[in-house]
C-alpha cells in the first residue's frame, strides 16, 4: 500500500534519504536501506574533491539545525567506486546528487555517475552556503535547463532540487521544458546563528543552511505551489520531516515521496520505520488503500 | 547551541598535554562519551570526557594543530570556551568481575573516568597504561585509587620499556578478565584486539575519526564496511564489531570523504 | 543603559512592538507602553478599509505561527483618530506602518498619517499573503524608492520593512539612495500548514506568513547581511524574538532595536519587561555599560 | 494546530440552537473559557465550552451565519470538526457563599458548566435564565441539579414574561449574594451591571467580540479604552473592569477594526 513510483523509480515506500545526510558511503547506504528507506540520495558530488569548511559546520538549534558543510565530497572519480558498491549491495534506487559551478560541470559529473551506476540524478542547484556552486546557479534558469536537457539524454530520470531562494516556479518550468522528470523541494534555507556569550557567529562560514522541523511550513508551501502549477509532475518533498505526520503533510501538499534529513540527529535511522509504520496505521484508520490517493489530496475540495 | 564553558584551571599535565577544568552545565556524561569543544573563530574539535563532577568538566588535550594549539597557548582561568554534548555511546559499565583497562596517551582519560564512575578498586581492576616517556604520563596517580596500575613507556623512562600492549599481553597471559576496555592510538587497539583473539574477554574500545556534526547526520565519521558512525554508533565499539571493521587500523576518512592510510600518530 | 536612538527616534529601551500585532488601537498602544516597550508600530494601514480574510487567519504551530490576516485595517481616514489618541496618551514613539498597492497610495497614507501624529513611517512592502499589496511591491525597488523619497519630505524617518522574499540588499540600497532612514527586517516568511486529518490547508487563504522562533535564524542572517552591507544604517530586527537571548542575538547581528511579534501569544505583554530585565542583567554580568556597544558586535573580530 | 473533534451527537436542543457533543482531546477547560471551532473550507468561530468530561466537549451553537449555518445543516455523528483551545480567562470559581447566575440564551451554557464544576447546590445557587420563548430554552433541567432556577421568556411562554434582568432585579432586591455571574447578550450584561451599582456583589460577566487569533496577538477583539482583549484578558471580566469599558453595550469592532454601534442581537 506504500509503494510509489517517482519519476520512473519504484520505491517500496515514500521515504527517501535526503542528500548530504549520511550519503557518503556504500556502507551507510546499506544501513539506510536496512532501516527501511524507500530510496537513497547521495551527498552532493562535484567534479573535484572538496574538503568543505572548517568546524563548526553544524549547529543544533532549538527548532532546527544549521549546517555549512561546504559541499565536502571526494569528487566524482573517487565516488564512482562507492556508487558501484551501492548498486551492488542495494535494492532501493540510488539517486546521485550532482553539484557544480556550471552546466558543463553538472553534466560531466552526472555522466560519470550514471556510468558508475546512479539510477537517477538530482541536480543540486540550491545549496545556500557555497559561493558559485549553490543558489546562484539556480538563478540561471537557462543554464540549469541546459544541463537538464543533456543529462536527460543519459537515460536516467533527472530531478531538480529547488530552494525558496529561487524563483522556483520559473526555474521549475524551464527545467520541465528541458525534460526534467521531477523536483526535490526544498533545500535548506539561508540562516545563521550567533552565540550570545561568544558574541560571534557559530558557523565558521557565518551563514549556513537551515533545516529541520522549523522549515516545514516553508517546504509544505513550495511543494503545494509546485503541485498546483505542474500537476502530475513528481515531487520529493523535503524539509522538516521528523515523523509520519510531517511526511503526510508534505504528501497531502503534493509530494509523491518525502526526504528525511536532519531529523536523523534526533531519531536516528529508526525514523524511516517510524514513518512507514505511522503512514500505514493512518491509512488503515482513515480508510485509504494506497498512498497515491493521498498525494496532493489537500488540493481537492 | 553550545554551552559556555569557562576555564577554571589550565595546567600542563604532561609534555604537550593540557589539563583543562571547565565550568559548564551539561547533561551528565557517561564514561566514553565526548563533547565538541568550540573555540570561537578558531575551530571545533571532539574531546573525550575525562571527568565531570559538580559542574566541572575535565579534559586532557594533546597539542596537535590549529585548535589544540590555540587552546594550549591561550587557555587560562576566565577564558570562555564553548561545549556541546555529551555525545556518543560510552562504555558498558562493568558489573563486578575482573576488569583490564588498556590506555595509551590521553586515551587514559576516559578509562580513568570509567574507573571512577564504576567505583572500581584494585581488587577488581588492573590498568596498563602507556606513554611516550615519563614526561608524557597523565592520571597515573589518580588511577591508582581505583586500579592496580602498570605503566609502560616507549623510551623506558618509566615502567615497562615498550608498547603498552606488551604489558597487556603479560597481564592476559597470567589471568582471565571479564572485560577489557581500551582507549588510545588505533594501532594499540588493533594489538589488543589481536591479544584477545580466541579468548573470552569482552572488549570495548574507543575510536576516533574526523567529525563534523557529532550527532550522526553528516556521515563524516563513518567506518566501513559496517557503516558505523564513530560519533553516534560509537565512539566505543565492542570487540565483535571491531573485528568486522575493515577500516580499523588501516583507513582514516579525510574531511573530503576520501580515505587515506591511517598514520600511526593519528591519535593522541 | 538601554536607551537607543533608531533613525532619529529615541527609545527608552530597544524593544519595539512589531507591526500587525496589537497595533490596532490607542488603548492597546497604551498597554504596550505600560508593559515596557520602547516603541510602538501600528498595524499596517492602507488607504481604504480592509476586512481581511475569513477565519482561520491564524495558526499556532509547533515552532511558530502562521497568519493570513490579510492586512485587515480600518483605512487611514478612520485610523487617524487612533493615531491622534496614541500621540496624546503615549510617550514612546509611534511608528505608522503603511501599506498600499502603489507608490502613490503609500505616499498618500503616510502623508495623512503624519498629519495625524505618526512620528515615523514604516513601509510594509513585504506582506507575504496579500496579492498586489505585499511582497510584489518590494520587487519593484524603484517604485518603493520613489515612495521613500516623497515620504522623506514629510520630515519623519522612513523605515522600509524587508522580506527574505526580496532581493533585499538591492531593495535596501535603492531605498537608502532615496533617503530611507533605516530598515525593519524581517516580515513573515511565506508558508502554509495542512491539517492531516482535515486534509486541507488550515488558513482560509491557504498561504500565510510564518513567524515565531522558527524564523529567527533567517532574521538573524538578514540583519547581519544588512549591517554588513550598510554599516551605520539603523535596523529594527524582527523575527522570532521570544526572550532576551533572542533579542540579543539580533542586536549582536546588527539590530539597534528589536521587534516583538508573535511571541506575545506565548508570553503576553510581560515579554517586554522580560527582555529589558534580561538584557540589563546580561550587560551587568558581562560588563557592558550601554546596549549600543552590543549592536553589531558579532561582526567585529 | 487543531485537534480533531468527531461529532458524537448533534441534536437541536432548542429552536436554532444545536447541541454538539464532540470527542476531542483538549487541555482541561475551565468554565468561561472558549474554543475555536474550525470547519474546513467553511470557517472558524469561537464557542464557549458548555461542558467537558471524559474527552467529550459540549457546545451549544446558535444558528447565525455561514459557519453556524453549515454546522446546523451538516453536523451528524462521525463528522470531523476541529478545535483549538481552550482559550481565555474563565470565571473565578465561587468559594462558598451565595451565588447568582444570570444567563441569556446560549449564554446559559458556560454558567451551567460553572455550576457543575463548582459543585453548586440550590442552597447556595440561584440562576435566572432568559430565552426568547419556551421553544428556545436550553439546559434548564440540568441546571436545576445545581441551582434554584428561575426562567424568563421574552414572550411569556414560560416563566417570567420579560427580560431576564427583571428576574435578576427581583432576586437581588430580596437577597444579598456574594457573587453574580452573567453571560448572555451584552445589553443584558449592561442591565445586570446597572442592577449591581452601589451594591457589594462581585460581578463577573463574559463578553463576545470578533476574534481571529484567540491568543491575544492580533488585536481584533480589543475593548476600549482599557485595551483589553476579549480572547486573552477575557472573555470573563469583573464588574469593576466592565464599568470602565466604554465600549460595553455600545460598540462592536468589525473585522476591519472600525467600530459600529452594537446591535441588540449581537449575542446568542
Ligand atoms: C571521539 C574523539 C575523542 C577525542 N578525544 C580527545 C582527547 O580527549 N584528547 C585529545 O587530545 N584529543 C582527542 N581527540 C582528538 C582531537 O579531536 C584532535 O586531536 C583534534 O581535533 C585536533 O585538532 P587541531 O585543530 O588541533 O588539529 P588539526 O591540525 O586540525 O588536525 C590534527 C589531527 O586531528 C584530526 N582532527 C582535526 N579535527 C578533527 C575533528 N573534528 N574530529 C576528529 N579529528 C580531527 C585531523 O584529522 C588530524 O589527524 C578525540 C577525537 C575524537 C574523534
Ligand atoms: C468568546 C465567545 C464565545 C462564544 N460562544 C458562543 C456559544 O457558546 N454559542 C454560540 O452560538 N455562539 C457563541 N459565540 C458567538 C459565535 O462565535 C458567533 O455566533 C459565530 O462566530 C457566528 O459565525 P457565523 O459564521 O455563523 O456567522 P457570520 O454570518 O459570520 O456572523 C454572524 C455574527 O457573528 C459574529 N462573528 C462571526 N465570526 C466571529 C468570530 N470569529 N468571533 C466573534 N464573532 C464572530 C459576526 O460579527 C456577526 O455578528 C461566541 C463568541 C465569542 C467571542
Ligand atoms: C548536514 C547537512 C548536509 C546537507 N548537504 C546537502 C547536500 O550536499 N546536497 C543537497 O542537495 N542538500 C543537502 N542538505 C539539505 C538536505 O538534503 C535537505 O534538503 C534539508 O536539510 C531539508 O531537510 P530536513 O529538514 O529533513 O533536514 C544537507 C542538509 C544537512 C542537514
Ligand atoms: C498576526 C500577525 C499580523 C501581522 N501583521 C503585519 C502587518 O500588518 N504589517 C507588517 O509589516 N507585519 C505584520 N506582521 C509581521 C510582524 O510584524 C513580524 O514581522 C513577524 O511576525 C516576525 O516577527 P515575530 O516572529 O516576532 O512574530 C504580522 C505578524 C503577525 C503574527
Ligand atoms: S560526525 Fe557527522 S555523522 Fe559522525
Ligand atoms: S482575537 Fe486576536 S487578540 Fe483577541
mmCIF file of N, CA and C and ligand atoms in Angstrom, chain A residues 55, chain B residues 34 44-48 60-62 64-69 106 207-211 235 252 260, ligand 1:
data_model
loop_
_atom_site.group_PDB
_atom_site.id
_atom_site.type_symbol
_atom_site.label_atom_id
_atom_site.label_comp_id
_atom_site.label_asym_id
_atom_site.label_seq_id
_atom_site.Cartn_x
_atom_site.Cartn_y
_atom_site.Cartn_z
ATOM 1 N N UNK A 55 35.249 23.339 10.923
ATOM 2 C CA UNK A 55 34.258 23.260 12.003
ATOM 3 C C UNK A 55 34.274 24.562 12.803
ATOM 4 N N UNK B 34 31.951 11.874 24.479
ATOM 5 C CA UNK B 34 32.817 13.010 24.167
ATOM 6 C C UNK B 34 31.982 14.275 24.038
ATOM 7 N N UNK B 44 36.405 23.853 16.024
ATOM 8 C CA UNK B 44 35.650 23.000 16.941
ATOM 9 C C UNK B 44 36.169 21.579 16.809
ATOM 10 N N UNK B 45 36.463 20.954 17.928
ATOM 11 C CA UNK B 45 37.043 19.603 17.883
ATOM 12 C C UNK B 45 36.419 18.693 18.939
ATOM 13 N N UNK B 46 36.396 17.383 18.663
ATOM 14 C CA UNK B 46 35.888 16.430 19.652
ATOM 15 C C UNK B 46 36.924 16.147 20.743
ATOM 16 N N UNK B 47 36.458 16.035 21.969
ATOM 17 C CA UNK B 47 37.331 15.719 23.097
ATOM 18 C C UNK B 47 36.605 14.756 24.039
ATOM 19 N N UNK B 48 37.325 13.740 24.481
ATOM 20 C CA UNK B 48 36.731 12.786 25.414
ATOM 21 C C UNK B 48 36.582 13.409 26.791
ATOM 22 N N UNK B 60 41.693 16.371 28.802
ATOM 23 C CA UNK B 60 43.137 16.321 28.575
ATOM 24 C C UNK B 60 43.377 16.501 27.089
ATOM 25 N N UNK B 61 44.073 17.548 26.746
ATOM 26 C CA UNK B 61 44.177 17.942 25.345
ATOM 27 C C UNK B 61 45.619 17.898 24.849
ATOM 28 N N UNK B 62 45.853 16.997 23.929
ATOM 29 C CA UNK B 62 47.176 16.917 23.299
ATOM 30 C C UNK B 62 47.299 17.981 22.229
ATOM 31 N N UNK B 64 48.049 19.432 18.908
ATOM 32 C CA UNK B 64 48.177 18.850 17.573
ATOM 33 C C UNK B 64 48.290 19.921 16.510
ATOM 34 N N UNK B 65 47.188 20.614 16.259
ATOM 35 C CA UNK B 65 47.221 21.582 15.168
ATOM 36 C C UNK B 65 46.586 22.891 15.591
ATOM 37 N N UNK B 66 45.736 23.407 14.724
ATOM 38 C CA UNK B 66 45.192 24.749 14.890
ATOM 39 C C UNK B 66 44.449 24.915 16.225
ATOM 40 N N UNK B 67 43.470 24.085 16.437
ATOM 41 C CA UNK B 67 42.592 24.314 17.584
ATOM 42 C C UNK B 67 43.295 23.949 18.888
ATOM 43 N N UNK B 68 43.866 22.767 18.941
ATOM 44 C CA UNK B 68 44.531 22.365 20.185
ATOM 45 C C UNK B 68 45.717 23.284 20.468
ATOM 46 N N UNK B 69 46.378 23.720 19.413
ATOM 47 C CA UNK B 69 47.486 24.657 19.582
ATOM 48 C C UNK B 69 46.997 25.962 20.202
ATOM 49 N N UNK B 106 46.537 10.227 25.957
ATOM 50 C CA UNK B 106 45.331 10.820 26.542
ATOM 51 C C UNK B 106 44.161 9.849 26.505
ATOM 52 N N UNK B 207 37.180 4.657 19.496
ATOM 53 C CA UNK B 207 37.873 5.075 18.270
ATOM 54 C C UNK B 207 37.730 6.569 18.039
ATOM 55 N N UNK B 208 38.552 7.058 17.135
ATOM 56 C CA UNK B 208 38.476 8.459 16.722
ATOM 57 C C UNK B 208 38.407 8.528 15.205
ATOM 58 N N UNK B 209 37.613 9.460 14.712
ATOM 59 C CA UNK B 209 37.600 9.777 13.288
ATOM 60 C C UNK B 209 37.310 11.259 13.138
ATOM 61 N N UNK B 210 37.537 11.778 11.950
ATOM 62 C CA UNK B 210 37.207 13.168 11.689
ATOM 63 C C UNK B 210 35.706 13.355 11.864
ATOM 64 N N UNK B 211 35.349 14.403 12.598
ATOM 65 C CA UNK B 211 33.933 14.630 12.900
ATOM 66 C C UNK B 211 33.494 16.019 12.526
ATOM 67 N N UNK B 235 31.625 6.492 20.208
ATOM 68 C CA UNK B 235 32.980 6.090 19.791
ATOM 69 C C UNK B 235 33.405 4.745 20.360
ATOM 70 N N UNK B 252 41.749 6.097 7.443
ATOM 71 C CA UNK B 252 41.222 7.307 8.076
ATOM 72 C C UNK B 252 40.482 8.071 6.996
ATOM 73 N N UNK B 260 42.522 7.805 3.561
ATOM 74 C CA UNK B 260 43.975 7.696 3.431
ATOM 75 C C UNK B 260 44.453 6.688 4.470
HETATM 76 C C1 LIG E 1 35.714 10.917 19.922
HETATM 77 C C2 LIG E 1 37.030 11.641 19.963
HETATM 78 C C3 LIG E 1 37.599 11.913 21.197
HETATM 79 C C4 LIG E 1 38.812 12.588 21.274
HETATM 80 N N1 LIG E 1 39.329 12.837 22.492
HETATM 81 C C5 LIG E 1 40.494 13.504 22.592
HETATM 82 C C6 LIG E 1 41.048 13.799 23.859
HETATM 83 O O1 LIG E 1 40.482 13.506 24.901
HETATM 84 N N2 LIG E 1 42.205 14.468 23.895
HETATM 85 C C7 LIG E 1 42.858 14.831 22.766
HETATM 86 O O2 LIG E 1 43.910 15.451 22.872
HETATM 87 N N3 LIG E 1 42.362 14.565 21.541
HETATM 88 C C8 LIG E 1 41.198 13.910 21.431
HETATM 89 N N4 LIG E 1 40.681 13.637 20.181
HETATM 90 C C9 LIG E 1 41.427 14.062 19.010
HETATM 91 C C10 LIG E 1 41.208 15.543 18.753
HETATM 92 O O3 LIG E 1 39.883 15.762 18.362
HETATM 93 C C11 LIG E 1 42.142 16.060 17.657
HETATM 94 O O4 LIG E 1 43.430 15.977 18.129
HETATM 95 C C12 LIG E 1 41.868 17.491 17.339
HETATM 96 O O5 LIG E 1 40.676 17.563 16.595
HETATM 97 C C13 LIG E 1 42.978 18.148 16.552
HETATM 98 O O6 LIG E 1 42.539 19.443 16.208
HETATM 99 P P1 LIG E 1 43.576 20.548 15.738
HETATM 100 O O7 LIG E 1 42.817 21.658 15.105
HETATM 101 O O8 LIG E 1 44.413 20.926 16.857
HETATM 102 O O9 LIG E 1 44.442 19.779 14.713
HETATM 103 P P2 LIG E 1 44.462 19.792 13.118
HETATM 104 O O10 LIG E 1 45.713 20.402 12.677
HETATM 105 O O11 LIG E 1 43.230 20.339 12.532
HETATM 106 O O12 LIG E 1 44.451 18.213 12.868
HETATM 107 C C14 LIG E 1 45.327 17.316 13.511
HETATM 108 C C15 LIG E 1 44.725 15.936 13.513
HETATM 109 O O13 LIG E 1 43.494 15.889 14.212
HETATM 110 C C16 LIG E 1 42.455 15.436 13.373
HETATM 111 N N5 LIG E 1 41.237 16.220 13.553
HETATM 112 C C17 LIG E 1 41.096 17.539 13.345
HETATM 113 N N6 LIG E 1 39.842 17.909 13.570
HETATM 114 C C18 LIG E 1 39.180 16.805 13.916
HETATM 115 C C19 LIG E 1 37.824 16.534 14.215
HETATM 116 N N7 LIG E 1 36.880 17.473 14.161
HETATM 117 N N8 LIG E 1 37.456 15.287 14.524
HETATM 118 C C20 LIG E 1 38.409 14.320 14.561
HETATM 119 N N9 LIG E 1 39.691 14.522 14.261
HETATM 120 C C21 LIG E 1 40.057 15.733 13.928
HETATM 121 C C22 LIG E 1 42.954 15.660 11.959
HETATM 122 O O14 LIG E 1 42.310 14.830 11.043
HETATM 123 C C23 LIG E 1 44.417 15.377 12.135
HETATM 124 O O15 LIG E 1 44.647 13.997 12.163
HETATM 125 C C24 LIG E 1 39.485 12.973 20.086
HETATM 126 C C25 LIG E 1 38.901 12.713 18.854
HETATM 127 C C26 LIG E 1 37.680 12.050 18.779
HETATM 128 C C27 LIG E 1 37.094 11.776 17.446
#
